[in-house]
CSV table of C-alpha atoms in Angstrom, one decimal:
chain,number,residue,atom,x,y,z
A,367,MET,CA,-83.3,-40.7,-62.9
A,368,ARG,CA,-86.5,-41.8,-64.4
A,369,ALA,CA,-88.6,-40.9,-61.3
A,370,TYR,CA,-87.4,-37.3,-61.5
A,371,THR,CA,-87.6,-36.8,-65.2
A,372,GLN,CA,-90.8,-38.8,-65.9
A,373,PHE,CA,-92.9,-35.7,-65.1
A,374,MET,CA,-91.3,-33.6,-67.7
A,375,TYR,CA,-92.2,-34.0,-71.3
A,376,PRO,CA,-90.1,-33.8,-73.2
A,377,PRO,CA,-87.4,-34.7,-70.6
A,378,CYS,CA,-85.1,-31.8,-70.0
A,379,HIS,CA,-81.6,-32.4,-71.5
A,380,CYS,CA,-79.9,-30.3,-68.9
A,381,THR,CA,-81.6,-32.1,-66.0
A,382,ARG,CA,-80.6,-35.5,-67.4
A,383,LEU,CA,-77.0,-34.4,-67.8
A,384,ARG,CA,-76.9,-32.9,-64.3
A,385,ILE,CA,-78.2,-36.2,-62.8
A,386,ALA,CA,-75.6,-38.2,-64.7
A,387,THR,CA,-72.9,-35.8,-63.6
A,388,ARG,CA,-73.9,-36.1,-60.0
A,389,LYS,CA,-73.9,-39.9,-60.2
A,390,MET,CA,-70.4,-39.9,-61.8
A,391,THR,CA,-69.1,-37.3,-59.3
A,392,ALA,CA,-70.3,-39.5,-56.4
A,393,LEU,CA,-68.4,-42.5,-57.9
A,394,TYR,CA,-65.2,-40.4,-58.1
A,395,ASP,CA,-65.7,-38.9,-54.7
A,396,THR,CA,-66.1,-42.3,-53.2
A,397,ALA,CA,-62.9,-43.5,-54.8
A,398,LEU,CA,-61.0,-40.5,-53.6
A,399,ALA,CA,-62.4,-40.5,-50.1
A,400,PRO,CA,-59.4,-42.2,-48.4
A,401,THR,CA,-57.3,-39.1,-49.4
A,402,GLY,CA,-59.6,-36.6,-47.8
A,403,ILE,CA,-60.3,-34.8,-51.1
A,404,ASN,CA,-63.1,-35.0,-53.6
A,405,VAL,CA,-62.9,-35.1,-57.4
A,406,ALA,CA,-63.4,-31.3,-57.7
A,407,GLN,CA,-60.5,-30.7,-55.4
A,408,PHE,CA,-58.4,-33.3,-57.2
A,409,SER,CA,-59.0,-31.4,-60.4
A,410,ILE,CA,-58.0,-28.1,-58.9
A,411,LEU,CA,-54.9,-29.6,-57.3
A,412,ARG,CA,-53.8,-31.2,-60.5
A,413,THR,CA,-54.3,-28.0,-62.5
A,414,ILE,CA,-52.4,-26.0,-59.9
A,415,GLU,CA,-49.5,-28.5,-60.1
A,416,ARG,CA,-49.3,-28.2,-63.8
A,417,ARG,CA,-49.4,-24.4,-63.9
A,418,GLN,CA,-48.0,-23.3,-60.6
A,419,PRO,CA,-47.9,-20.6,-59.5
A,420,VAL,CA,-51.2,-19.9,-61.2
A,421,SER,CA,-53.5,-16.9,-60.7
A,422,LEU,CA,-57.0,-17.6,-59.4
A,423,THR,CA,-58.4,-15.9,-62.5
A,424,GLU,CA,-56.4,-18.2,-64.8
A,425,LEU,CA,-57.3,-21.3,-62.7
A,426,GLY,CA,-61.0,-20.4,-62.9
A,427,ARG,CA,-60.7,-20.0,-66.7
A,428,LEU,CA,-58.9,-23.4,-67.0
A,429,LEU,CA,-61.6,-25.1,-64.9
A,430,ALA,CA,-64.6,-23.1,-66.3
A,431,LEU,CA,-65.4,-21.6,-62.9
A,432,ASP,CA,-65.9,-17.9,-62.1
A,433,ARG,CA,-63.3,-16.1,-60.1
A,434,SER,CA,-65.3,-15.9,-56.9
A,435,THR,CA,-66.1,-19.6,-56.9
A,436,MET,CA,-62.5,-20.5,-57.6
A,437,GLY,CA,-61.4,-18.3,-54.7
A,438,ARG,CA,-63.7,-20.0,-52.3
A,439,ASN,CA,-62.6,-23.5,-53.5
A,440,VAL,CA,-58.9,-22.7,-53.2
A,441,ARG,CA,-59.3,-21.2,-49.8
A,442,VAL,CA,-60.8,-24.5,-48.6
A,443,LEU,CA,-57.7,-26.2,-49.9
A,444,GLU,CA,-55.5,-23.6,-48.3
A,445,LYS,CA,-57.2,-24.3,-44.9
A,446,GLN,CA,-56.5,-28.0,-45.4
A,447,GLY,CA,-52.8,-27.2,-45.9
A,448,LEU,CA,-52.8,-28.4,-49.5
A,449,VAL,CA,-52.3,-25.0,-51.3
A,450,THR,CA,-50.6,-21.8,-50.5
A,451,LEU,CA,-51.6,-18.4,-51.9
A,452,GLY,CA,-49.1,-15.8,-52.8
A,453,ARG,CA,-48.9,-12.9,-55.2
A,454,GLY,CA,-48.8,-13.6,-59.0
A,455,LYS,CA,-47.0,-11.7,-61.7
A,456,ASP,CA,-49.6,-9.0,-61.4
A,457,GLN,CA,-49.3,-8.1,-57.7
A,458,ARG,CA,-53.0,-7.4,-57.5
A,459,GLU,CA,-53.7,-11.1,-58.2
A,460,ALA,CA,-53.5,-14.0,-55.9
A,461,ALA,CA,-51.6,-17.1,-57.2
A,462,ALA,CA,-51.9,-20.6,-56.0
A,463,SER,CA,-49.1,-23.2,-55.5
A,464,LEU,CA,-49.2,-26.7,-54.0
A,465,THR,CA,-47.6,-27.3,-50.6
A,466,GLU,CA,-45.6,-30.4,-49.9
A,467,THR,CA,-48.8,-31.9,-48.3
A,468,GLY,CA,-50.8,-30.9,-51.4
A,469,THR,CA,-48.3,-32.7,-53.6
A,470,ALA,CA,-48.3,-35.8,-51.4
A,471,THR,CA,-52.1,-35.8,-51.3
A,472,LEU,CA,-52.2,-35.5,-55.1
A,473,ARG,CA,-49.7,-38.4,-55.5
A,474,SER,CA,-51.8,-40.6,-53.2
A,475,ALA,CA,-55.0,-39.7,-55.0
A,476,GLU,CA,-53.7,-40.3,-58.5
A,477,PRO,CA,-53.9,-44.2,-58.5
A,478,LEU,CA,-57.4,-44.0,-56.9
A,479,TRP,CA,-58.5,-41.6,-59.6
A,480,GLU,CA,-56.9,-43.7,-62.4
A,481,ASP,CA,-58.8,-46.8,-61.1
A,482,CYS,CA,-62.1,-44.9,-61.1
A,483,GLN,CA,-61.2,-43.5,-64.6
A,484,THR,CA,-60.7,-47.0,-65.9
A,485,ASP,CA,-63.9,-48.2,-64.4
A,486,MET,CA,-65.8,-45.3,-66.0
A,487,GLY,CA,-64.2,-46.2,-69.3
A,488,ARG,CA,-65.4,-49.8,-69.0
A,489,ARG,CA,-68.9,-48.7,-67.9
A,490,LEU,CA,-69.4,-46.1,-70.7
A,491,GLY,CA,-67.3,-47.5,-73.5
A,492,ALA,CA,-65.2,-45.7,-76.1
A,493,GLU,CA,-68.2,-44.2,-78.1
A,494,ARG,CA,-69.8,-42.6,-75.1
A,495,LEU,CA,-66.5,-41.3,-73.8
A,496,ALA,CA,-65.9,-39.7,-77.2
A,497,LEU,CA,-69.4,-38.2,-76.9
A,498,LEU,CA,-68.4,-36.6,-73.6
A,499,ALA,CA,-65.4,-35.0,-75.3
A,500,GLU,CA,-67.6,-33.8,-78.1
A,501,LEU,CA,-70.1,-32.3,-75.8
A,502,ASN,CA,-67.4,-30.1,-74.2
A,503,GLN,CA,-66.5,-28.9,-77.7
A,504,LEU,CA,-70.1,-28.2,-78.7
A,505,LEU,CA,-71.1,-26.4,-75.5
């Protein structure tokens, strides 16, 4: 991180956070690799499971992604056989649900995610984890 940010003065807060996010994402992605999904896909699958069937607009809102990005991400999961798209309450809107394979993939990913989550907790400590939660509220 220092090599990239040493040329900016003062260092860019956004760049520092993006670098930290990429590092953390890489750790979670490595942990989840045996399941064939990454942490972003894990998050989508878990949110779909909790709300299914859920419209892509609502899913995007829940995950702070725009509708077009959400649509692209869900279509990748659909091609992998993890998600099925149907019609929502509003017939103009697509709604996502997990397939049996999606549910099984999520179940196999959960303990790997939990182990990584525990490791992140140890690395960062309670105060820094609380700061992450606070940042989401402030921004």
